[in-house]
Coordinates of C-alpha atoms and ligand atoms in Angstrom, one line a residue:
M1 CA -94.3 19.9 169.9
T2 CA -95.3 16.3 168.0
D3 CA -94.7 13.0 170.5
I4 CA -91.7 11.3 169.5
I5 CA -92.5 7.2 168.4
L6 CA -89.9 5.4 167.9
G7 CA -90.2 2.8 164.9
I8 CA -88.1 -0.4 166.1
D9 CA -87.2 -3.5 163.5
L10 CA -87.0 -6.3 165.9
G11 CA -85.5 -8.6 163.9
T12 CA -84.2 -12.1 164.7
T13 CA -80.8 -11.6 163.8
N14 CA -80.2 -7.9 164.3
S15 CA -83.1 -4.7 165.8
E16 CA -82.4 -1.0 165.0
V17 CA -84.5 1.7 165.8
S18 CA -85.0 5.4 163.9
V19 CA -87.5 8.5 164.8
I20 CA -88.7 11.0 162.4
R21 CA -86.8 14.8 163.5
D22 CA -87.1 17.7 161.5
N23 CA -89.4 15.8 158.9
E24 CA -86.6 13.7 158.0
I25 CA -86.0 9.6 159.5
V26 CA -83.2 9.4 161.1
V27 CA -81.9 6.0 162.2
L28 CA -80.7 6.4 165.8
E29 CA -76.9 4.9 166.3
K30 CA -75.3 3.5 169.7
D31 CA -71.2 3.9 169.5
G32 CA -71.1 4.4 165.5
A33 CA -73.3 1.1 164.6
K34 CA -77.3 1.2 163.7
L35 CA -77.4 -2.6 163.7
F36 CA -77.7 -4.1 167.1
P37 CA -77.4 -7.4 167.5
S38 CA -80.4 -9.1 169.3
V39 CA -79.1 -11.3 171.7
V40 CA -78.9 -11.6 175.0
G41 CA -76.4 -13.0 177.4
L42 CA -74.9 -12.9 181.3
N43 CA -71.4 -12.4 181.8
I44 CA -69.3 -14.2 183.9
S45 CA -70.0 -12.3 187.2
G46 CA -73.5 -12.4 186.3
N47 CA -74.2 -9.2 184.7
L48 CA -76.7 -8.6 181.8
L49 CA -75.3 -8.3 178.9
V50 CA -78.0 -7.0 175.4
G51 CA -76.2 -6.6 171.4
H52 CA -72.3 -6.3 170.5
A53 CA -71.7 -7.5 173.9
A54 CA -73.8 -10.7 174.1
R55 CA -73.3 -11.8 170.3
N56 CA -69.4 -11.7 171.2
Q57 CA -69.4 -14.0 173.9
A58 CA -72.1 -16.4 171.8
I59 CA -69.7 -19.0 170.9
L60 CA -67.2 -18.9 173.6
Y61 CA -70.3 -18.8 176.2
P62 CA -73.6 -20.7 174.4
E63 CA -74.9 -21.5 177.8
R64 CA -75.5 -18.4 178.9
T65 CA -76.2 -16.4 175.8
V66 CA -79.7 -16.5 173.8
K67 CA -79.8 -15.6 170.6
S68 CA -82.9 -15.8 167.4
I69 CA -85.1 -15.2 170.5
K70 CA -87.7 -13.9 167.9
R71 CA -87.9 -17.3 166.3
R72 CA -89.7 -18.7 169.4
M73 CA -92.7 -15.8 169.9
G74 CA -95.9 -16.6 170.9
E75 CA -94.4 -20.4 172.3
D76 CA -95.3 -21.1 175.2
V77 CA -91.6 -21.9 176.5
K78 CA -89.1 -20.5 178.6
V79 CA -85.2 -20.1 178.1
Q80 CA -81.9 -20.5 180.5
L81 CA -80.2 -17.6 180.8
G82 CA -77.6 -18.2 183.7
E83 CA -80.0 -19.4 187.1
R84 CA -83.5 -18.3 185.9
E85 CA -85.7 -19.2 183.0
Y86 CA -87.7 -16.4 180.7
T87 CA -90.2 -16.2 178.6
P88 CA -89.4 -15.4 174.6
P89 CA -90.8 -11.8 175.3
E90 CA -89.4 -11.2 178.3
I91 CA -86.0 -11.7 176.5
S92 CA -87.3 -9.5 174.0
A93 CA -87.7 -6.8 176.2
M94 CA -84.7 -7.1 177.4
I95 CA -83.3 -6.1 173.5
L96 CA -86.2 -3.5 173.6
R97 CA -85.3 -2.0 176.5
T98 CA -81.7 -1.1 175.9
L99 CA -82.8 0.3 172.3
R100 CA -85.6 2.3 174.1
A101 CA -81.9 3.2 176.8
Y102 CA -79.9 4.1 173.6
A103 CA -83.0 6.2 172.5
E104 CA -83.0 8.1 174.7
E105 CA -79.6 8.9 175.2
S106 CA -79.6 10.0 171.9
L107 CA -82.9 11.9 171.7
G108 CA -81.6 13.4 175.4
Q109 CA -85.8 13.1 176.3
K110 CA -87.7 10.4 177.6
V111 CA -89.5 8.1 175.0
S112 CA -92.7 6.4 176.0
K113 CA -94.5 5.3 172.5
A114 CA -93.6 3.1 169.6
V115 CA -94.5 1.7 166.4
I116 CA -92.9 -2.6 166.1
T117 CA -92.9 -5.0 162.9
V118 CA -93.2 -8.6 162.8
P119 CA -92.7 -10.3 159.5
A120 CA -96.4 -10.9 157.7
F121 CA -96.7 -14.5 158.8
F122 CA -96.7 -13.8 162.7
N123 CA -100.1 -15.0 163.9
D124 CA -102.0 -13.1 166.6
T125 CA -100.3 -15.3 169.3
Q126 CA -96.8 -13.9 167.9
R127 CA -97.9 -10.4 167.3
E128 CA -99.5 -10.8 171.0
A129 CA -96.3 -11.5 172.3
T130 CA -94.2 -9.0 170.1
R131 CA -96.7 -6.5 172.1
L132 CA -96.5 -7.7 175.7
A133 CA -92.3 -7.7 174.9
G134 CA -93.0 -3.9 174.2
E135 CA -95.3 -3.3 177.3
L136 CA -92.6 -4.9 179.6
A137 CA -89.7 -2.6 178.2
G138 CA -91.8 0.3 179.2
L139 CA -93.0 1.3 176.0
E140 CA -96.8 1.7 175.0
V141 CA -97.1 -0.4 171.6
L142 CA -99.1 2.1 169.3
R143 CA -98.6 -0.3 166.2
I144 CA -97.8 -3.8 165.2
I145 CA -97.0 -3.2 161.4
N146 CA -95.6 -5.7 158.5
E147 CA -91.8 -5.4 157.9
P148 CA -93.2 -5.3 154.1
T149 CA -95.5 -2.8 155.0
A150 CA -93.1 -0.3 156.8
A151 CA -90.5 -1.5 153.3
S152 CA -92.8 -0.2 151.2
L153 CA -93.7 2.9 153.5
V154 CA -90.1 3.6 153.2
Y155 CA -90.4 3.6 149.0
G156 CA -92.5 6.1 150.0
T157 CA -94.9 5.2 147.0
D158 CA -97.4 7.4 145.7
P159 CA -100.8 7.8 148.0
D160 CA -102.4 8.5 145.2
K161 CA -101.6 5.7 143.1
S162 CA -102.3 1.9 143.1
E163 CA -99.5 -0.2 142.8
T164 CA -98.0 -3.8 143.4
L165 CA -94.9 -4.1 145.0
L166 CA -93.0 -7.4 145.5
V167 CA -90.7 -7.5 148.8
Y168 CA -88.1 -9.6 148.8
D169 CA -86.7 -9.9 152.8
L170 CA -83.3 -12.0 152.3
G171 CA -81.8 -11.8 156.5
G172 CA -79.7 -13.8 158.8
G173 CA -81.7 -16.5 159.7
T174 CA -84.9 -15.7 157.8
F175 CA -86.6 -15.1 154.3
D176 CA -89.7 -13.8 153.3
V177 CA -91.1 -12.6 150.5
S178 CA -94.3 -10.7 150.2
I179 CA -96.8 -9.2 148.2
V180 CA -98.1 -5.6 148.5
R181 CA -100.9 -3.9 147.2
V182 CA -100.9 -0.2 148.1
E183 CA -103.8 1.6 146.9
G184 CA -105.6 4.9 148.2
G185 CA -103.3 5.1 151.1
V186 CA -103.9 1.8 152.3
I187 CA -101.7 -1.0 151.9
E188 CA -101.9 -4.5 152.2
V189 CA -100.4 -8.0 152.0
L190 CA -101.8 -10.2 149.2
A191 CA -99.2 -13.2 149.6
S192 CA -96.6 -14.0 151.9
H193 CA -94.4 -17.0 151.7
G194 CA -91.1 -17.8 153.4
D195 CA -89.0 -19.7 155.1
T196 CA -88.0 -19.0 158.6
H197 CA -84.3 -21.0 158.5
L198 CA -82.9 -19.6 155.7
G199 CA -80.8 -16.4 155.4
G200 CA -77.1 -15.4 155.2
D201 CA -76.3 -17.2 158.3
D202 CA -76.6 -20.2 156.2
F203 CA -74.4 -18.8 153.3
D204 CA -71.5 -18.3 156.6
Q205 CA -72.1 -21.9 157.1
L206 CA -71.8 -23.2 153.6
L207 CA -68.2 -20.9 153.1
F208 CA -67.3 -22.1 157.2
D209 CA -67.3 -25.4 156.1
H210 CA -65.3 -25.2 153.2
V211 CA -62.6 -23.7 154.9
C212 CA -62.6 -26.1 157.9
E213 CA -62.3 -29.0 154.4
T214 CA -59.5 -27.1 153.0
F215 CA -57.5 -26.4 155.9
K216 CA -58.4 -30.1 157.4
K217 CA -56.7 -31.5 154.0
K218 CA -53.9 -28.9 154.1
N219 CA -53.0 -29.5 158.2
K220 CA -54.7 -32.4 159.1
V221 CA -56.6 -30.2 161.9
D222 CA -60.0 -29.9 162.4
L223 CA -60.6 -26.1 163.4
R224 CA -64.2 -27.2 164.3
Q225 CA -62.6 -29.0 167.8
T226 CA -61.3 -25.2 169.3
P227 CA -64.0 -23.0 169.8
T228 CA -61.4 -19.8 169.9
A229 CA -60.7 -20.7 166.2
V230 CA -64.4 -21.6 165.4
S231 CA -65.1 -17.9 166.3
R232 CA -62.6 -16.4 164.3
V233 CA -63.1 -17.9 161.5
M234 CA -67.0 -17.8 161.3
Q235 CA -66.3 -13.5 162.1
A236 CA -63.8 -13.6 158.8
V237 CA -66.3 -15.7 156.6
E238 CA -69.0 -12.9 157.0
E239 CA -66.1 -10.6 155.8
A240 CA -65.5 -12.5 153.2
K241 CA -68.7 -13.0 152.4
K242 CA -69.3 -9.0 152.4
Q243 CA -66.3 -8.5 150.1
L244 CA -67.9 -11.0 147.8
S245 CA -70.8 -8.8 147.5
T246 CA -68.9 -6.3 145.8
E247 CA -65.3 -7.9 144.5
P248 CA -64.4 -11.1 142.6
F249 CA -62.5 -12.5 144.7
A250 CA -62.4 -12.2 149.2
A251 CA -58.6 -13.6 151.3
V252 CA -59.9 -15.5 154.4
R253 CA -56.5 -14.6 156.8
E254 CA -56.2 -15.4 160.7
E255 CA -52.4 -15.5 161.7
F256 CA -51.8 -18.4 164.8
L257 CA -55.2 -19.9 164.6
V258 CA -54.3 -23.2 165.8
E259 CA -51.4 -25.3 167.4
K260 CA -50.2 -28.5 166.0
D261 CA -47.0 -30.1 167.9
G262 CA -46.0 -26.7 169.4
T263 CA -46.1 -25.0 166.2
P264 CA -48.7 -22.1 164.9
L265 CA -50.4 -22.8 162.0
H266 CA -51.8 -19.7 159.7
L267 CA -55.1 -19.7 157.7
D268 CA -54.4 -17.9 154.6
L269 CA -57.3 -18.9 151.3
E270 CA -58.9 -17.1 148.5
I271 CA -62.4 -17.9 147.7
S272 CA -63.7 -16.6 144.0
R273 CA -67.2 -15.2 143.5
N274 CA -68.1 -17.9 141.1
D275 CA -67.1 -20.6 144.0
Y276 CA -69.2 -18.8 146.4
E277 CA -72.0 -18.3 143.9
A278 CA -72.0 -22.5 143.0
M279 CA -72.4 -22.7 147.3
I280 CA -75.4 -20.7 147.8
L281 CA -77.1 -21.8 144.7
P282 CA -79.2 -24.4 145.7
L283 CA -80.2 -22.0 148.9
L284 CA -81.1 -19.0 146.2
E285 CA -82.9 -21.5 143.8
K286 CA -85.3 -22.0 147.0
T287 CA -86.3 -18.4 147.7
V288 CA -87.3 -18.0 143.9
T289 CA -90.0 -21.4 144.2
C290 CA -90.9 -19.2 147.1
L291 CA -91.4 -16.4 144.9
N292 CA -93.1 -18.4 142.3
D293 CA -95.6 -19.0 145.6
A294 CA -96.3 -16.0 146.3
L295 CA -96.9 -14.6 143.0
R296 CA -99.7 -17.9 142.4
D297 CA -101.4 -17.1 145.7
A298 CA -101.9 -13.6 144.8
G299 CA -103.2 -15.0 141.3
L300 CA -100.4 -12.5 139.5
R301 CA -97.8 -12.6 137.0
P302 CA -94.1 -11.0 137.4
T303 CA -95.3 -8.6 134.7
D304 CA -97.9 -7.1 137.2
I305 CA -95.3 -6.2 139.8
D306 CA -94.7 -2.6 139.7
K307 CA -91.5 -2.5 141.9
V308 CA -89.2 -5.2 143.2
I309 CA -87.8 -4.3 146.7
L310 CA -85.1 -5.0 148.4
V311 CA -84.7 -6.2 152.4
G312 CA -82.3 -7.6 154.5
G313 CA -78.9 -7.9 154.6
A314 CA -78.6 -10.8 153.0
S315 CA -80.1 -9.3 150.1
R316 CA -76.8 -7.7 148.9
T317 CA -75.6 -10.3 147.7
P318 CA -75.7 -10.2 143.6
L319 CA -76.9 -13.7 142.7
V320 CA -80.0 -12.3 144.9
H321 CA -80.1 -9.6 142.1
Q322 CA -79.2 -11.8 138.9
L323 CA -82.1 -14.6 139.7
L324 CA -84.5 -12.0 140.6
E325 CA -84.0 -9.8 137.3
N326 CA -84.5 -13.3 135.6
R327 CA -87.5 -14.2 137.1
M328 CA -88.8 -10.5 137.3
G329 CA -87.9 -8.6 134.0
T330 CA -86.6 -5.6 136.2
T331 CA -84.4 -4.6 138.0
P332 CA -85.0 -4.8 141.8
H333 CA -84.9 -1.8 144.1
G334 CA -81.7 -1.4 146.7
E335 CA -81.0 1.7 147.5
I336 CA -82.3 2.3 150.8
D337 CA -80.2 0.3 152.8
P338 CA -81.6 -2.9 153.1
D339 CA -80.8 -3.3 156.9
L340 CA -82.5 -0.2 157.6
C341 CA -85.4 0.1 155.5
V342 CA -88.1 -1.9 157.4
T343 CA -87.2 0.6 160.8
M344 CA -87.0 3.5 158.5
G345 CA -90.6 2.0 157.6
A346 CA -91.7 1.8 161.2
A347 CA -90.7 5.4 161.8
V348 CA -92.9 6.1 158.8
Q349 CA -95.6 4.8 160.8
G350 CA -95.0 6.8 163.9
G351 CA -94.7 9.8 162.1
L352 CA -98.5 9.1 160.4
I353 CA -99.7 8.7 163.7
S354 CA -97.8 11.6 165.6
G355 CA -98.9 13.9 162.4
A356 CA -95.4 14.8 162.0
E357 CA -94.7 15.5 158.0
V358 CA -92.1 13.5 156.8
G359 CA -90.1 14.0 153.3
R360 CA -89.6 11.4 151.0
V361 CA -85.8 9.5 151.3
L362 CA -83.4 11.3 149.9
I363 CA -80.7 9.0 148.3
D364 CA -78.1 9.9 146.1
I365 CA -78.1 6.8 143.2
T366 CA -76.4 6.3 139.8
P367 CA -79.3 7.1 137.5
H368 CA -77.7 4.7 134.3
T369 CA -75.8 1.4 134.5
L370 CA -71.7 1.6 134.3
G371 CA -69.2 -0.8 133.0
V372 CA -67.5 -2.9 130.4
S373 CA -67.4 -4.4 126.7
A374 CA -66.2 -7.8 127.0
F375 CA -65.9 -10.9 124.5
M376 CA -68.4 -14.0 125.2
D377 CA -67.0 -16.7 125.0
H378 CA -70.7 -18.4 123.6
D379 CA -70.7 -16.0 120.5
Q380 CA -66.9 -14.6 120.4
S381 CA -69.1 -11.0 120.1
P382 CA -66.8 -8.5 121.0
Y383 CA -70.1 -6.3 121.4
H384 CA -71.5 -7.8 125.4
F385 CA -72.0 -5.1 127.7
V386 CA -71.1 -6.0 130.7
P387 CA -73.0 -4.2 134.1
L388 CA -70.3 -3.2 136.7
I389 CA -72.5 -0.4 139.0
K390 CA -76.2 -0.8 138.2
R391 CA -78.6 1.9 137.8
N392 CA -80.0 2.9 141.6
T393 CA -76.8 1.6 143.2
P394 CA -76.7 4.6 145.9
V395 CA -73.7 6.3 145.5
P396 CA -70.6 6.4 146.6
C397 CA -69.7 3.1 145.3
T398 CA -67.3 0.2 144.4
R399 CA -67.4 -2.8 142.3
S400 CA -65.2 -5.3 140.6
D401 CA -65.2 -8.3 138.3
V402 CA -62.6 -10.6 137.0
F403 CA -62.4 -11.0 133.2
G404 CA -60.0 -13.1 131.1
T405 CA -57.6 -12.8 128.6
N406 CA -58.7 -14.3 125.0
H407 CA -55.3 -15.5 123.3
D408 CA -52.5 -17.4 124.6
N409 CA -49.7 -14.6 125.5
Q410 CA -51.9 -12.0 125.1
E411 CA -49.9 -8.7 125.9
M412 CA -52.6 -5.6 126.6
V413 CA -56.2 -5.4 126.9
I414 CA -58.6 -2.1 126.2
I415 CA -61.1 -1.3 128.9
E416 CA -63.9 0.1 127.0
V417 CA -66.1 1.7 130.0
F418 CA -69.8 2.2 128.8
Q419 CA -72.8 3.7 130.7
G420 CA -76.3 2.5 129.5
E421 CA -78.8 -0.2 129.6
A422 CA -78.3 -2.2 126.4
E423 CA -76.7 -5.5 126.4
D424 CA -74.9 -4.6 122.9
V425 CA -72.5 -1.8 123.7
R426 CA -73.0 -0.5 120.7
Y427 CA -76.1 1.1 121.6
N428 CA -74.8 2.3 124.9
T429 CA -72.5 5.7 125.3
Q430 CA -69.1 5.5 125.5
I431 CA -67.4 7.2 128.2
G432 CA -63.6 6.2 128.7
E433 CA -60.8 3.4 127.3
F434 CA -57.3 2.8 128.2
Y435 CA -55.3 -0.2 127.8
L436 CA -53.2 -2.5 130.4
K437 CA -50.4 -2.9 128.4
G438 CA -47.0 -5.3 129.2
L439 CA -49.0 -8.4 130.8
S440 CA -46.9 -11.5 131.6
K441 CA -46.7 -14.5 129.3
A442 CA -49.9 -16.8 130.0
P443 CA -52.1 -18.8 128.8
R444 CA -56.0 -17.4 127.9
G445 CA -57.8 -17.0 130.5
N446 CA -54.9 -14.9 132.1
E447 CA -57.3 -12.9 135.2
I448 CA -57.8 -8.7 134.8
V449 CA -59.5 -7.5 137.7
C450 CA -61.4 -4.4 136.5
R451 CA -62.2 -2.2 139.4
F452 CA -65.2 0.7 139.5
D453 CA -64.7 3.7 142.4
L454 CA -67.6 6.0 141.9
D455 CA -67.6 9.1 144.3
I456 CA -70.7 11.2 145.2
N457 CA -69.5 13.8 142.5
G458 CA -70.1 11.5 139.7
I459 CA -66.1 11.2 139.0
L460 CA -65.8 7.3 138.3
H461 CA -62.2 6.2 138.8
V462 CA -61.3 2.6 136.7
S463 CA -58.5 0.2 136.8
A464 CA -57.5 -3.0 135.6
T465 CA -55.1 -5.1 137.3
E466 CA -52.8 -8.5 136.1
K467 CA -54.2 -10.2 138.8
K468 CA -51.4 -12.4 138.7
T469 CA -48.6 -9.7 139.0
G470 CA -50.3 -6.7 140.2
L471 CA -49.7 -4.8 136.7
Q472 CA -52.5 -2.1 137.0
D473 CA -53.7 0.9 134.9
T474 CA -56.1 3.6 135.4
I475 CA -58.2 6.0 134.1
T476 CA -60.7 9.0 135.8
V477 CA -64.2 9.7 134.2
E478 CA -65.5 13.1 135.4
N479 CA -69.6 13.4 135.4
A480 CA -70.2 9.4 135.2
L481 CA -73.4 10.1 136.2
D482 CA -74.5 13.0 133.5
A483 CA -76.7 11.0 130.6
R484 CA -74.7 11.4 127.8
K485 CA -76.2 11.4 124.8
S486 CA -75.1 10.1 121.4
D487 CA -76.5 10.8 117.7
E488 CA -77.9 7.2 118.2
N489 CA -80.3 7.7 120.9
D490 CA -81.2 10.9 118.5
K491 CA -81.8 9.2 115.2
F492 CA -84.2 6.5 117.0
R493 CA -86.1 9.3 119.6
E494 CA -86.8 10.0 115.5
H495 CA -87.3 6.4 114.5
L496 CA -89.6 5.8 116.9
D497 CA -91.8 9.1 116.2
G498 CA -92.6 8.0 113.5
F499 CA -93.6 4.5 114.8
F500 CA -96.2 6.4 116.6
D501 CA -97.1 8.5 113.7
D502 CA -98.3 5.5 111.7
L503 CA -100.3 3.4 114.4
E504 CA -104.2 3.9 114.0
F505 CA -105.7 3.9 117.4
A506 CA -109.1 1.7 117.5
Q507 CA -112.2 3.6 119.2
P508 CA -113.5 1.8 122.1
I509 CA -117.1 0.4 121.8
D510 CA -118.8 2.3 124.2
E511 CA -118.3 4.2 127.0
S512 CA -118.6 1.9 129.4
P513 CA -115.8 2.3 131.9
E514 CA -114.5 -1.4 131.6
I515 CA -114.9 -1.1 128.1
V516 CA -112.9 2.3 128.1
D517 CA -110.0 0.5 130.2
V518 CA -109.9 -2.4 128.4
A519 CA -109.4 -0.8 125.0
D520 CA -107.3 1.9 125.4
N521 CA -104.8 1.5 123.4
S522 CA -103.1 4.9 124.1
S523 CA -102.3 3.8 127.2
L524 CA -101.0 0.6 126.2
L525 CA -98.7 2.2 123.9
E526 CA -97.6 4.5 126.7
K527 CA -96.1 1.5 128.6
F528 CA -93.9 0.7 125.5
N529 CA -90.4 2.3 125.9
P530 CA -88.5 1.0 123.8
E531 CA -85.3 3.2 125.0
G532 CA -82.3 0.8 126.1
L533 CA -83.9 -2.2 123.8
E534 CA -81.2 -2.9 121.2
K535 CA -80.6 -1.8 118.1
G536 CA -82.8 -2.9 115.5
W537 CA -85.9 -3.2 117.8
E538 CA -88.0 -3.0 115.5
K539 CA -86.7 -5.3 113.1
T540 CA -86.3 -7.7 115.9
Y541 CA -89.8 -7.3 116.8
A542 CA -91.2 -6.9 113.5
E543 CA -93.4 -9.4 113.2
E544 CA -94.7 -8.5 117.2
I545 CA -95.8 -5.6 116.1
D546 CA -97.4 -6.3 112.7
L547 CA -99.6 -8.5 114.9
M548 CA -100.3 -5.9 117.6
Q549 CA -101.2 -3.4 114.8
R550 CA -103.4 -5.7 113.2
A551 CA -104.7 -7.1 116.6
M552 CA -105.6 -3.5 117.6
K553 CA -107.5 -2.6 113.9
R554 CA -109.5 -5.6 115.4
L555 CA -110.9 -4.1 118.4
P556 CA -114.2 -1.8 117.7
D557 CA -115.8 -5.1 116.0
V558 CA -114.9 -7.6 118.9
S559 CA -117.4 -9.0 121.8
Q560 CA -115.8 -7.3 125.2
D561 CA -114.2 -10.3 126.5
D562 CA -112.4 -10.9 123.0
A563 CA -111.4 -7.5 123.2
R564 CA -110.0 -7.7 126.8
E565 CA -108.3 -10.7 126.3
I566 CA -106.6 -9.3 122.7
S567 CA -105.4 -6.1 125.4
E568 CA -103.9 -8.3 127.9
L569 CA -101.5 -10.5 125.3
I570 CA -101.0 -6.7 123.6
Q571 CA -99.9 -5.7 127.0
K572 CA -98.4 -8.3 128.0
T573 CA -95.9 -8.7 124.5
V574 CA -95.4 -4.9 125.3
D575 CA -94.1 -5.8 128.6
A576 CA -92.1 -8.4 127.6
M577 CA -90.2 -6.2 124.8
N578 CA -89.9 -3.5 127.5
H579 CA -88.1 -5.9 129.9
R580 CA -85.8 -7.8 126.3
K581 CA -87.5 -10.5 126.5
R582 CA -87.9 -11.6 123.5
D583 CA -89.3 -15.2 124.1
E584 CA -91.9 -14.1 125.9
A585 CA -92.9 -11.1 123.4
Q586 CA -92.8 -14.3 121.0
A587 CA -95.0 -16.8 123.3
S588 CA -97.5 -13.7 123.6
A589 CA -97.6 -12.9 120.0
S590 CA -98.1 -16.5 119.1
E591 CA -101.0 -16.7 121.4
L592 CA -102.5 -13.5 120.3
E593 CA -101.6 -14.9 116.6
D594 CA -104.0 -17.8 117.9
L595 CA -106.6 -15.3 118.9
L596 CA -106.9 -13.6 115.7
Y597 CA -107.0 -16.4 113.4
Y598 CA -109.8 -17.8 115.9
L599 CA -111.9 -14.7 115.7
E600 CA -111.4 -14.4 111.4
D601 CA -112.4 -18.0 111.6
S602 CA -115.5 -17.4 113.3
V603 CA -116.7 -13.8 111.8
Ligands
AMP1 P1 -80.5 -8.7 158.8 O1 -80.9 -9.9 159.5 O2 -81.1 -7.9 157.7 O3 -79.3 -7.8 159.4 O4 -79.1 -9.6 158.0 C1 -77.9 -9.8 158.4 C2 -77.5 -10.3 157.4 O5 -77.2 -10.2 156.3 C3 -76.2 -11.3 157.7 O6 -76.2 -12.5 157.1 C4 -75.2 -10.2 157.1 O7 -74.0 -11.1 156.9 C5 -75.6 -10.5 155.6 N1 -75.2 -8.8 155.2 C6 -74.7 -8.1 155.2 N2 -74.0 -7.1 154.5 C7 -73.9 -8.1 153.4 C8 -73.6 -8.2 152.5 N3 -72.8 -6.5 151.4 N4 -73.2 -8.9 151.8 C9 -74.0 -9.9 151.8 N5 -74.4 -10.4 153.0 C10 -74.6 -9.4 153.9

C-alpha cells in the first residue's frame, strides 16, 4: 500500500487539504465544508478555536483572534493570543494540526506526511517557516511547492508537450500572477508578480462602505459604530458579491440591524452588477498591470501563452474573465474549482512522490458557449451574441443577465437562444426561441432578466422576467450540450478546404533544424483555426491572407533571419485572426508588408 500524503494549501484566508485515493484526487471535508478558514482564536474560557469557530468570533473579539498569519511567515515577530505570544509558524502549526486531525478522522488512519504549497514569491525564510509549521504540527514535510506549480499540475498538461501557462490567482487577501513553463515533466515558474494586499476582501470592503453610506444617508445612523451590525453586514455583502458573479442584481437584507430611538431599523438594498463592477474596476486594473509586468519579465507576449488558468475564489468574478479575455485574447480556464485547484495539485505532487497513479481530473463542462441575441445601442444591429454560459463552464450552472427594451411602451420581447462562439449570432446555431408578452407600459430600457439554468444532462431552462412586475415566461431546450451543426458550418468547411488547396507551401531552405522549424509553413497554417470566426472572414482578412501568401512564397530566397521574422509575423497575424483581434491582425500584417517592401527593395 502506498503512503498517504496530504496535499495542503495553507492559504491566507482559507486552507484546504486533499489526498489521492483510488487514483483520484479527493478534497477532504469537515462537516460538509472543504474550505477551512485560516483563523485561530481563544474563546471566553480560554479554549483554542481553529477554523470556522475562530472566524465567527473575529469581528467581535479581535484581540483574541489571529487572522492572515501567512502574511507574517518568515518575520521575526510574535503575535498575542490570550495570555501568551506565539510565532507565525506556531500559529500556522495550529491550523495544520487541525487539518491533520480532520484528515485522520476522515481517512480513519494516522497520517504524518504532507506536501505544502506556498506563493511563488515566498523567499527561503518564508519557505523554511512553512516547513517548520508543518513539523510543529507533527507532519513530515516532503516538499514545499509553488502554488502556481500545483495549479498547473492539476490541470494535467500533457507531460510530453511543452506548454506555457499563465496562472492568475486572486484570493481573499492576496493576488499573484505567474507564468509557468511545463517541459518534459519539469515545471518552472518563469516570472511572478502580485500584490500581497489585494483580493476579494477588498471588494467586500467597497460594498460594505457603499452599504453603510447609503444606510447613513437614509437613516442618519452609522452602522460602523455597532460591532454586531458590522459583522452581519460584512457577511451579507460577501454573499451579495458572490451572487453578483452569476446574477445581474443582488439584495442585501438584514432585519432588526440596529435601533434608533427605540425603533428597530432594517437594511434592504439592491446592488446591480454594473455598479459593483464600476467599484472594483480600478482594483482589477491593478491586476492587469501585474500581469503585464510578469509577461515582460518572462519576455513573452499574450500569444505565447497556451492556457490561462484561474485560481482563488475571487477569480470567479465575471469582470476578471472579461479583462483577461481582452488582454490575453483567449478564454481563461476556471473549470477546476479555483478554490481547490492548489490543494488538489499538492495532492498530485504527493501522489507522484508516493508512486500512486493519478487519473485525469474529469469535470463535466459545456463545450460550447450558450447565449442570446441582443440589440446593441452603438450600431442598432440585432445580431449581437451575448454569451450567458461560456464554454468550459462546469455544469450544472446558472447564469443570468439583464437587458433593456428598445422602445417606449414595448409590449413584448423575443428571446432567441444560440449555441456557438461567433460574435454575430447569424454564424451560431439557434437552439430555441420564445416571446415574453404583455410587458407593462414603460420607457425604453425596461429591464428584462434572462436566466439560463443548465443541468448535468444538458437540459437548459431559459427564463425571461420583467424585473418590475415579475412577469415571466420560460422554455426548456433538450441536449443543449450537444454540438448542433448548421448548413452554414458545412459550407464554411468546404470553403476552408478550398483555401488550403490553393496554398503553395514553400520548401525549407536546408535541413538545419532551426530553419525547418521557422519555415515549416504547414505547422504555421495548422495553427490557423477559422472555425468560430465571423462569416465573411475570408473577405475581412483578404488583405492579410494575400500578404501571408506572398510572404510565404518569399521564404525560400531570403536569409535565415528574414525567414524567421516573416514566420513570426505570419504566426502573429494568424494568432490574432484566430482570436478575432482584427486590429492586431492588421497591425502585424502591416509589419509584414513593410518587411516585404524592404526585401523587394534590397533585391
Ligand atoms: P481564497 O482565498 O482563494 O479562498 O478566496 C476567497 C475569496 O474568494 C473571498 O474573498 C471570497 O469571498 C471570494 N469568493 C468566493 N466565491 C466567490 C464567487 N463566487 N464570486 C466572487 N468571489 C468569490
